PDB file of N, CA and C in Angstrom:
ATOM      1  N   ILE A  24     277.447  46.561 186.046  1.00 95.00           N
ATOM      2  CA  ILE A  24     276.509  46.978 185.017  1.00 95.00           C
ATOM      3  C   ILE A  24     275.224  47.412 185.716  1.00 95.00           C
ATOM      4  N   VAL A  25     274.696  48.572 185.325  1.00 97.00           N
ATOM      5  CA  VAL A  25     273.446  49.080 185.887  1.00 97.00           C
ATOM      6  C   VAL A  25     272.353  48.827 184.846  1.00 97.00           C
ATOM      7  N   PHE A  26     271.277  48.148 185.264  1.00 97.00           N
ATOM      8  CA  PHE A  26     270.254  47.762 184.290  1.00 97.00           C
ATOM      9  C   PHE A  26     268.909  47.529 184.962  1.00 97.00           C
ATOM     10  N   VAL A  27     267.849  47.647 184.180  1.00 96.00           N
ATOM     11  CA  VAL A  27     266.513  47.290 184.644  1.00 96.00           C
ATOM     12  C   VAL A  27     266.369  45.791 184.428  1.00 96.00           C
ATOM     13  N   SER A  28     266.223  45.065 185.514  1.00 91.00           N
ATOM     14  CA  SER A  28     266.113  43.609 185.452  1.00 91.00           C
ATOM     15  C   SER A  28     264.655  43.240 185.186  1.00 91.00           C
ATOM     16  N   LYS A  29     264.325  43.053 183.920  1.00 88.00           N
ATOM     17  CA  LYS A  29     262.936  42.779 183.539  1.00 88.00           C
ATOM     18  C   LYS A  29     262.428  41.445 184.050  1.00 88.00           C
ATOM     19  N   ASN A  30     263.324  40.430 184.102  1.00 85.00           N
ATOM     20  CA  ASN A  30     262.876  39.113 184.566  1.00 85.00           C
ATOM     21  C   ASN A  30     263.196  38.878 186.040  1.00 85.00           C
ATOM     22  N   GLY A  31     263.823  39.857 186.690  1.00 81.00           N
ATOM     23  CA  GLY A  31     264.103  39.752 188.120  1.00 81.00           C
ATOM     24  C   GLY A  31     265.255  38.845 188.486  1.00 81.00           C
ATOM     25  N   SER A  32     266.037  38.399 187.493  1.00 86.00           N
ATOM     26  CA  SER A  32     267.132  37.465 187.772  1.00 86.00           C
ATOM     27  C   SER A  32     268.338  38.141 188.418  1.00 86.00           C
ATOM     28  N   GLY A  33     268.482  39.443 188.224  1.00 87.00           N
ATOM     29  CA  GLY A  33     269.647  40.146 188.753  1.00 87.00           C
ATOM     30  C   GLY A  33     270.875  40.007 187.875  1.00 87.00           C
ATOM     31  N   VAL A  34     270.732  39.311 186.759  1.00 91.00           N
ATOM     32  CA  VAL A  34     271.818  39.118 185.794  1.00 91.00           C
ATOM     33  C   VAL A  34     271.386  39.758 184.476  1.00 91.00           C
ATOM     34  N   PRO A  35     272.220  40.651 183.907  1.00 93.00           N
ATOM     35  CA  PRO A  35     271.801  41.319 182.677  1.00 93.00           C
ATOM     36  C   PRO A  35     271.686  40.368 181.490  1.00 93.00           C
ATOM     37  N   ASN A  36     270.683  40.632 180.636  1.00 91.00           N
ATOM     38  CA  ASN A  36     270.540  39.880 179.389  1.00 91.00           C
ATOM     39  C   ASN A  36     270.068  40.834 178.293  1.00 91.00           C
ATOM     40  N   ASP A  37     269.905  40.324 177.088  1.00 87.00           N
ATOM     41  CA  ASP A  37     269.599  41.160 175.918  1.00 87.00           C
ATOM     42  C   ASP A  37     268.279  41.910 176.006  1.00 87.00           C
ATOM     43  N   THR A  38     267.339  41.428 176.808  1.00 89.00           N
ATOM     44  CA  THR A  38     266.036  42.086 176.882  1.00 89.00           C
ATOM     45  C   THR A  38     266.000  43.200 177.934  1.00 89.00           C
ATOM     46  N   ASP A  39     267.040  43.312 178.758  1.00 93.00           N
ATOM     47  CA  ASP A  39     267.071  44.332 179.806  1.00 93.00           C
ATOM     48  C   ASP A  39     267.423  45.698 179.232  1.00 93.00           C
ATOM     49  N   LYS A  40     267.010  46.726 179.951  1.00 95.00           N
ATOM     50  CA  LYS A  40     267.348  48.106 179.578  1.00 95.00           C
ATOM     51  C   LYS A  40     268.550  48.525 180.418  1.00 95.00           C
ATOM     52  N   PHE A  41     269.614  48.971 179.757  1.00 96.00           N
ATOM     53  CA  PHE A  41     270.825  49.380 180.448  1.00 96.00           C
ATOM     54  C   PHE A  41     270.737  50.875 180.752  1.00 96.00           C
ATOM     55  N   ILE A  42     271.255  51.284 181.914  1.00 97.00           N
ATOM     56  CA  ILE A  42     271.060  52.635 182.403  1.00 97.00           C
ATOM     57  C   ILE A  42     272.397  53.369 182.501  1.00 97.00           C
ATOM     58  N   GLY A  43     272.481  54.503 181.822  1.00 97.00           N
ATOM     59  CA  GLY A  43     273.674  55.341 181.862  1.00 97.00           C
ATOM     60  C   GLY A  43     273.544  56.462 182.877  1.00 97.00           C
ATOM     61  N   LYS A  44     274.667  57.099 183.140  1.00 98.00           N
ATOM     62  CA  LYS A  44     274.770  58.290 183.992  1.00 98.00           C
ATOM     63  C   LYS A  44     274.434  58.041 185.461  1.00 98.00           C
ATOM     64  N   VAL A  45     274.579  56.796 185.908  1.00 98.00           N
ATOM     65  CA  VAL A  45     274.394  56.489 187.330  1.00 98.00           C
ATOM     66  C   VAL A  45     275.765  56.576 187.992  1.00 98.00           C
ATOM     67  N   LYS A  46     275.852  57.337 189.085  1.00 98.00           N
ATOM     68  CA  LYS A  46     277.115  57.464 189.807  1.00 98.00           C
ATOM     69  C   LYS A  46     277.317  56.260 190.710  1.00 98.00           C
ATOM     70  N   VAL A  47     278.498  55.654 190.556  1.00 98.00           N
ATOM     71  CA  VAL A  47     278.910  54.534 191.389  1.00 98.00           C
ATOM     72  C   VAL A  47     280.216  54.969 192.054  1.00 98.00           C
ATOM     73  N   VAL A  48     280.311  54.788 193.363  1.00 98.00           N
ATOM     74  CA  VAL A  48     281.434  55.323 194.129  1.00 98.00           C
ATOM     75  C   VAL A  48     282.202  54.178 194.786  1.00 98.00           C
ATOM     76  N   LEU A  49     283.524  54.210 194.640  1.00 98.00           N
ATOM     77  CA  LEU A  49     284.396  53.212 195.263  1.00 98.00           C
ATOM     78  C   LEU A  49     285.053  53.827 196.492  1.00 98.00           C
ATOM     79  N   ASP A  50     284.872  53.205 197.629  1.00 98.00           N
ATOM     80  CA  ASP A  50     285.489  53.621 198.885  1.00 98.00           C
ATOM     81  C   ASP A  50     285.182  55.069 199.260  1.00 98.00           C
ATOM     82  N   GLY A  51     284.024  55.558 198.836  1.00 97.00           N
ATOM     83  CA  GLY A  51     283.588  56.891 199.212  1.00 97.00           C
ATOM     84  C   GLY A  51     284.320  58.029 198.553  1.00 97.00           C
ATOM     85  N   LYS A  52     285.209  57.738 197.573  1.00 96.00           N
ATOM     86  CA  LYS A  52     285.978  58.836 196.987  1.00 96.00           C
ATOM     87  C   LYS A  52     286.199  58.759 195.478  1.00 96.00           C
ATOM     88  N   ILE A  53     286.193  57.581 194.892  1.00 97.00           N
ATOM     89  CA  ILE A  53     286.430  57.462 193.451  1.00 97.00           C
ATOM     90  C   ILE A  53     285.077  57.286 192.782  1.00 97.00           C
ATOM     91  N   ILE A  54     284.717  58.250 191.925  1.00 97.00           N
ATOM     92  CA  ILE A  54     283.389  58.252 191.308  1.00 97.00           C
ATOM     93  C   ILE A  54     283.497  57.907 189.826  1.00 97.00           C
ATOM     94  N   GLN A  55     282.638  56.992 189.400  1.00 97.00           N
ATOM     95  CA  GLN A  55     282.487  56.675 187.979  1.00 97.00           C
ATOM     96  C   GLN A  55     281.006  56.756 187.649  1.00 97.00           C
ATOM     97  N   LYS A  56     280.709  57.116 186.411  1.00 98.00           N
ATOM     98  CA  LYS A  56     279.319  57.093 185.943  1.00 98.00           C
ATOM     99  C   LYS A  56     279.175  55.955 184.948  1.00 98.00           C
ATOM    100  N   SER A  57     278.041  55.281 185.024  1.00 98.00           N
ATOM    101  CA  SER A  57     277.793  54.210 184.062  1.00 98.00           C
ATOM    102  C   SER A  57     277.627  54.816 182.670  1.00 98.00           C
ATOM    103  N   ASP A  58     278.075  54.073 181.648  1.00 97.00           N
ATOM    104  CA  ASP A  58     277.959  54.554 180.272  1.00 97.00           C
ATOM    105  C   ASP A  58     276.600  54.143 179.694  1.00 97.00           C
ATOM    106  N   SER A  59     276.387  54.384 178.424  1.00 96.00           N
ATOM    107  CA  SER A  59     275.091  54.095 177.795  1.00 96.00           C
ATOM    108  C   SER A  59     274.755  52.601 177.795  1.00 96.00           C
ATOM    109  N   HIS A  60     275.751  51.755 178.057  1.00 95.00           N
ATOM    110  CA  HIS A  60     275.537  50.310 178.149  1.00 95.00           C
ATOM    111  C   HIS A  60     275.402  49.864 179.607  1.00 95.00           C
ATOM    112  N   GLY A  61     275.326  50.843 180.532  1.00 96.00           N
ATOM    113  CA  GLY A  61     275.203  50.535 181.949  1.00 96.00           C
ATOM    114  C   GLY A  61     276.512  50.164 182.623  1.00 96.00           C
ATOM    115  N   ALA A  62     277.613  50.156 181.870  1.00 96.00           N
ATOM    116  CA  ALA A  62     278.900  49.699 182.401  1.00 96.00           C
ATOM    117  C   ALA A  62     279.642  50.822 183.123  1.00 96.00           C
ATOM    118  N   PHE A  63     280.352  50.440 184.170  1.00 96.00           N
ATOM    119  CA  PHE A  63     281.249  51.355 184.881  1.00 96.00           C
ATOM    120  C   PHE A  63     282.508  50.569 185.235  1.00 96.00           C
ATOM    121  N   TYR A  64     283.644  51.282 185.341  1.00 95.00           N
ATOM    122  CA  TYR A  64     284.922  50.614 185.579  1.00 95.00           C
ATOM    123  C   TYR A  64     285.725  51.384 186.605  1.00 95.00           C
ATOM    124  N   PHE A  65     286.392  50.659 187.473  1.00 95.00           N
ATOM    125  CA  PHE A  65     287.395  51.221 188.363  1.00 95.00           C
ATOM    126  C   PHE A  65     288.697  50.517 188.019  1.00 95.00           C
ATOM    127  N   ARG A  66     289.714  51.267 187.714  1.00 91.00           N
ATOM    128  CA  ARG A  66     290.989  50.691 187.307  1.00 91.00           C
ATOM    129  C   ARG A  66     291.985  50.736 188.474  1.00 91.00           C
ATOM    130  N   LYS A  67     292.920  49.805 188.447  1.00 89.00           N
ATOM    131  CA  LYS A  67     294.013  49.739 189.419  1.00 89.00           C
ATOM    132  C   LYS A  67     293.513  49.727 190.858  1.00 89.00           C
ATOM    133  N   VAL A  68     292.529  48.891 191.129  1.00 93.00           N
ATOM    134  CA  VAL A  68     292.010  48.733 192.484  1.00 93.00           C
ATOM    135  C   VAL A  68     292.942  47.791 193.245  1.00 93.00           C
ATOM    136  N   THR A  69     293.363  48.211 194.408  1.00 93.00           N
ATOM    137  CA  THR A  69     294.275  47.380 195.200  1.00 93.00           C
ATOM    138  C   THR A  69     293.528  46.184 195.787  1.00 93.00           C
ATOM    139  N   PRO A  70     294.222  45.071 195.983  1.00 94.00           N
ATOM    140  CA  PRO A  70     293.576  43.917 196.608  1.00 94.00           C
ATOM    141  C   PRO A  70     293.085  44.266 198.014  1.00 94.00           C
ATOM    142  N   GLY A  71     291.992  43.635 198.412  1.00 95.00           N
ATOM    143  CA  GLY A  71     291.452  43.861 199.750  1.00 95.00           C
ATOM    144  C   GLY A  71     289.966  44.129 199.703  1.00 95.00           C
ATOM    145  N   THR A  72     289.438  44.559 200.844  1.00 96.00           N
ATOM    146  CA  THR A  72     288.016  44.838 200.968  1.00 96.00           C
ATOM    147  C   THR A  72     287.741  46.293 200.601  1.00 96.00           C
ATOM    148  N   HIS A  73     286.727  46.478 199.781  1.00 97.00           N
ATOM    149  CA  HIS A  73     286.341  47.815 199.329  1.00 97.00           C
ATOM    150  C   HIS A  73     284.826  47.963 199.444  1.00 97.00           C
ATOM    151  N   THR A  74     284.364  49.205 199.355  1.00 97.00           N
ATOM    152  CA  THR A  74     282.931  49.490 199.389  1.00 97.00           C
ATOM    153  C   THR A  74     282.514  50.122 198.071  1.00 97.00           C
ATOM    154  N   ILE A  75     281.482  49.563 197.453  1.00 97.00           N
ATOM    155  CA  ILE A  75     280.872  50.157 196.256  1.00 97.00           C
ATOM    156  C   ILE A  75     279.527  50.722 196.685  1.00 97.00           C
ATOM    157  N   SER A  76     279.321  52.007 196.380  1.00 97.00           N
ATOM    158  CA  SER A  76     278.071  52.685 196.728  1.00 97.00           C
ATOM    159  C   SER A  76     277.382  53.177 195.469  1.00 97.00           C
ATOM    160  N   ILE A  77     276.070  53.253 195.543  1.00 97.00           N
ATOM    161  CA  ILE A  77     275.257  53.776 194.446  1.00 97.00           C
ATOM    162  C   ILE A  77     274.695  55.115 194.892  1.00 97.00           C
ATOM    163  N   ASP A  78     274.853  56.144 194.056  1.00 97.00           N
ATOM    164  CA  ASP A  78     274.233  57.438 194.353  1.00 97.00           C
ATOM    165  C   ASP A  78     272.781  57.370 193.903  1.00 97.00           C
ATOM    166  N   ILE A  79     271.885  57.161 194.837  1.00 96.00           N
ATOM    167  CA  ILE A  79     270.459  56.972 194.544  1.00 96.00           C
ATOM    168  C   ILE A  79     269.881  58.177 193.810  1.00 96.00           C
ATOM    169  N   ASN A  80     270.474  59.351 194.007  1.00 97.00           N
ATOM    170  CA  ASN A  80     269.980  60.569 193.372  1.00 97.00           C
ATOM    171  C   ASN A  80     270.243  60.604 191.869  1.00 97.00           C
ATOM    172  N   THR A  81     271.051  59.674 191.366  1.00 97.00           N
ATOM    173  CA  THR A  81     271.321  59.637 189.930  1.00 97.00           C
ATOM    174  C   THR A  81     270.458  58.606 189.204  1.00 97.00           C
ATOM    175  N   LEU A  82     269.570  57.936 189.940  1.00 96.00           N
ATOM    176  CA  LEU A  82     268.575  57.052 189.332  1.00 96.00           C
ATOM    177  C   LEU A  82     267.279  57.829 189.151  1.00 96.00           C
ATOM    178  N   ALA A  83     266.498  57.463 188.148  1.00 95.00           N
ATOM    179  CA  ALA A  83     265.185  58.078 187.962  1.00 95.00           C
ATOM    180  C   ALA A  83     264.330  57.804 189.199  1.00 95.00           C
ATOM    181  N   LEU A  84     263.380  58.691 189.466  1.00 94.00           N
ATOM    182  CA  LEU A  84     262.549  58.573 190.661  1.00 94.00           C
ATOM    183  C   LEU A  84     261.766  57.271 190.732  1.00 94.00           C
ATOM    184  N   ASN A  85     261.453  56.685 189.574  1.00 95.00           N
ATOM    185  CA  ASN A  85     260.665  55.448 189.575  1.00 95.00           C
ATOM    186  C   ASN A  85     261.529  54.189 189.591  1.00 95.00           C
ATOM    187  N   MET A  86     262.841  54.340 189.772  1.00 95.00           N
ATOM    188  CA  MET A  86     263.746  53.189 189.784  1.00 95.00           C
ATOM    189  C   MET A  86     264.187  52.864 191.199  1.00 95.00           C
ATOM    190  N   VAL A  87     264.093  51.570 191.540  1.00 93.00           N
ATOM    191  CA  VAL A  87     264.471  51.099 192.870  1.00 93.00           C
ATOM    192  C   VAL A  87     265.579  50.063 192.710  1.00 93.00           C
ATOM    193  N   PRO A  88     266.754  50.294 193.324  1.00 95.00           N
ATOM    194  CA  PRO A  88     267.824  49.298 193.222  1.00 95.00           C
ATOM    195  C   PRO A  88     267.452  47.999 193.934  1.00 95.00           C
ATOM    196  N   LEU A  89     267.866  46.879 193.352  1.00 94.00           N
ATOM    197  CA  LEU A  89     267.613  45.565 193.940  1.00 94.00           C
ATOM    198  C   LEU A  89     268.812  45.062 194.733  1.00 94.00           C
ATOM    199  N   VAL A  90     269.800  45.949 194.953  1.00 94.00           N
ATOM    200  CA  VAL A  90     270.953  45.658 195.807  1.00 94.00           C
ATOM    201  C   VAL A  90     271.044  46.778 196.838  1.00 94.00           C
ATOM    202  N   LYS A  91     271.799  46.558 197.889  1.00 95.00           N
ATOM    203  CA  LYS A  91     271.991  47.586 198.910  1.00 95.00           C
ATOM    204  C   LYS A  91     272.684  48.804 198.298  1.00 95.00           C
ATOM    205  N   LEU A  92     272.501  49.972 198.911  1.00 96.00           N
ATOM    206  CA  LEU A  92     273.151  51.181 198.414  1.00 96.00           C
ATOM    207  C   LEU A  92     274.651  51.161 198.674  1.00 96.00           C
ATOM    208  N   LYS A  93     275.093  50.457 199.729  1.00 97.00           N
ATOM    209  CA  LYS A  93     276.523  50.281 200.024  1.00 97.00           C
ATOM    210  C   LYS A  93     276.798  48.790 200.105  1.00 97.00           C
ATOM    211  N   ASN A  94     277.809  48.342 199.358  1.00 96.00           N
ATOM    212  CA  ASN A  94     278.130  46.919 199.274  1.00 96.00           C
ATOM    213  C   ASN A  94     279.621  46.703 199.482  1.00 96.00           C
ATOM    214  N   LYS A  95     279.958  45.746 200.328  1.00 96.00           N
ATOM    215  CA  LYS A  95     281.359  45.368 200.538  1.00 96.00           C
ATOM    216  C   LYS A  95     281.748  44.332 199.492  1.00 96.00           C
ATOM    217  N   ILE A  96     282.922  44.521 198.901  1.00 94.00           N
ATOM    218  CA  ILE A  96     283.443  43.548 197.952  1.00 94.00           C
ATOM    219  C   ILE A  96     284.886  43.213 198.332  1.00 94.00           C
ATOM    220  N   ASP A  97     285.318  42.010 198.028  1.00 94.00           N
ATOM    221  CA  ASP A  97     286.696  41.597 198.247  1.00 94.00           C
ATOM    222  C   ASP A  97     287.358  41.408 196.895  1.00 94.00           C
ATOM    223  N   VAL A  98     288.429  42.153 196.680  1.00 92.00           N
ATOM    224  CA  VAL A  98     289.156  42.107 195.408  1.00 92.00           C
ATOM    225  C   VAL A  98     290.472  41.375 195.626  1.00 92.00           C
ATOM    226  N   THR A  99     290.759  40.416 194.745  1.00 92.00           N
ATOM    227  CA  THR A  99     292.033  39.719 194.808  1.00 92.00           C
ATOM    228  C   THR A  99     292.901  40.146 193.628  1.00 92.00           C
ATOM    229  N   GLU A 100     294.187  40.044 193.797  1.00 90.00           N
ATOM    230  CA  GLU A 100     295.138  40.481 192.789  1.00 90.00           C
ATOM    231  C   GLU A 100     294.994  39.670 191.501  1.00 90.00           C
ATOM    232  N   GLY A 101     295.047  40.368 190.366  1.00 87.00           N
ATOM    233  CA  GLY A 101     295.044  39.709 189.064  1.00 87.00           C
ATOM    234  C   GLY A 101     293.682  39.254 188.577  1.00 87.00           C
ATOM    235  N   THR A 102     292.612  39.704 189.212  1.00 86.00           N
ATOM    236  CA  THR A 102     291.276  39.288 188.776  1.00 86.00           C
ATOM    237  C   THR A 102     290.418  40.502 188.435  1.00 86.00           C
ATOM    238  N   ASN A 103     289.419  40.268 187.627  1.00 87.00           N
ATOM    239  CA  ASN A 103     288.400  41.277 187.353  1.00 87.00           C
ATOM    240  C   ASN A 103     287.193  40.940 188.213  1.00 87.00           C
ATOM    241  N   TYR A 104     286.575  41.953 188.768  1.00 86.00           N
ATOM    242  CA  TYR A 104     285.414  41.756 189.621  1.00 86.00           C
ATOM    243  C   TYR A 104     284.230  42.419 188.945  1.00 86.00           C
ATOM    244  N   MET A 105     283.140  41.688 188.777  1.00 90.00           N
ATOM    245  CA  MET A 105     281.947  42.267 188.164  1.00 90.00           C
ATOM    246  C   MET A 105     280.889  42.454 189.230  1.00 90.00           C
ATOM    247  N   PHE A 106     280.340  43.652 189.302  1.00 93.00           N
ATOM    248  CA  PHE A 106     279.293  43.957 190.268  1.00 93.00           C
ATOM    249  C   PHE A 106     278.089  44.490 189.507  1.00 93.00           C
ATOM    250  N   ASN A 107     277.025  43.716 189.466  1.00 95.00           N
ATOM    251  CA  ASN A 107     275.806  44.124 188.773  1.00 95.00           C
ATOM    252  C   ASN A 107     274.920  44.931 189.709  1.00 95.00           C
ATOM    253  N   ILE A 108     274.276  45.953 189.137  1.00 96.00           N
ATOM    254  CA  ILE A 108     273.335  46.772 189.883  1.00 96.00           C
ATOM    255  C   ILE A 108     271.985  46.697 189.174  1.00 96.00           C
ATOM    256  N   PRO A 109     271.207  45.660 189.501  1.00 96.00           N
ATOM    257  CA  PRO A 109     269.875  45.556 188.903  1.00 96.00           C
ATOM    258  C   PRO A 109     268.915  46.522 189.600  1.00 96.00           C
ATOM    259  N   VAL A 110     268.021  47.117 188.834  1.00 96.00           N
ATOM    260  CA  VAL A 110     266.976  47.973 189.391  1.00 96.00           C
ATOM    261  C   VAL A 110     265.638  47.507 188.845  1.00 96.00           C
ATOM    262  N   GLN A 111     264.581  47.911 189.511  1.00 94.00           N
ATOM    263  CA  GLN A 111     263.256  47.631 188.982  1.00 94.00           C
ATOM    264  C   GLN A 111     262.508  48.943 188.877  1.00 94.00           C
ATOM    265  N   ILE A 112     261.532  48.972 187.967  1.00 93.00           N
ATOM    266  CA  ILE A 112     260.692  50.152 187.782  1.00 93.00           C
ATOM    267  C   ILE A 112     259.532  50.034 188.751  1.00 93.00           C
ATOM    268  N   LYS A 113     259.372  51.049 189.573  1.00 89.00           N
ATOM    269  CA  LYS A 113     258.264  51.064 190.532  1.00 89.00           C
ATOM    270  C   LYS A 113     257.043  51.610 189.830  1.00 89.00           C
ATOM    271  N   GLN A 114     255.968  50.851 189.864  1.00 80.00           N
ATOM    272  CA  GLN A 114     254.708  51.272 189.231  1.00 80.00           C
ATOM    273  C   GLN A 114     254.048  52.339 190.087  1.00 80.00           C
ATOM    274  N   ALA A 115     253.598  53.411 189.449  1.00 70.00           N
ATOM    275  CA  ALA A 115     252.874  54.451 190.163  1.00 70.00           C
ATOM    276  C   ALA A 115     251.486  53.913 190.545  1.00 70.00           C
ATOM    277  N   GLU A 116     250.944  54.438 191.631  1.00 66.00           N
ATOM    278  CA  GLU A 116     249.606  53.997 192.034  1.00 66.00           C
ATOM    279  C   GLU A 116     248.622  54.274 190.895  1.00 66.00           C
ATOM    280  N   GLY A 117     247.789  53.312 190.604  1.00 60.00           N
ATOM    281  CA  GLY A 117     246.803  53.469 189.538  1.00 60.00           C
ATOM    282  C   GLY A 117     247.286  52.990 188.181  1.00 60.00           C
ATOM    283  N   ASP A 118     248.629  52.752 188.045  1.00 57.00           N
ATOM    284  CA  ASP A 118     249.138  52.224 186.768  1.00 57.00           C
ATOM    285  C   ASP A 118     248.780  50.761 186.640  1.00 57.00           C
ATOM    286  N   LYS A 119     248.442  50.367 185.447  1.00 57.00           N
ATOM    287  CA  LYS A 119     248.174  48.950 185.179  1.00 57.00           C
ATOM    288  C   LYS A 119     249.415  48.330 184.595  1.00 57.00           C
ATOM    289  N   LYS A 120     249.650  47.074 184.908  1.00 50.00           N
ATOM    290  CA  LYS A 120     250.825  46.371 184.387  1.00 50.00           C
ATOM    291  C   LYS A 120     250.579  45.869 182.991  1.00 50.00           C
TER     292      LYS A 120
END
């Protein structure tokens, strides 16, 4: 799930803003875009180690991911794996909080 983590927990909740149209790439070749709820899915992923990447160019200029752009994940057979992509809004110089 791709979302603005308002409380900085890194776990989505009802007060967070979910972000659509963010490209998430599995193993450098399978591309999914997050939907209006921030969700993205990869189906029929084989067990083993995989890489999930975030296309930084599909985030707004003021959004900074709170996870690495490339992340290794281990998938086991018969399980669902959830990978959250929390981002924060970068304040422009001179903006007041």
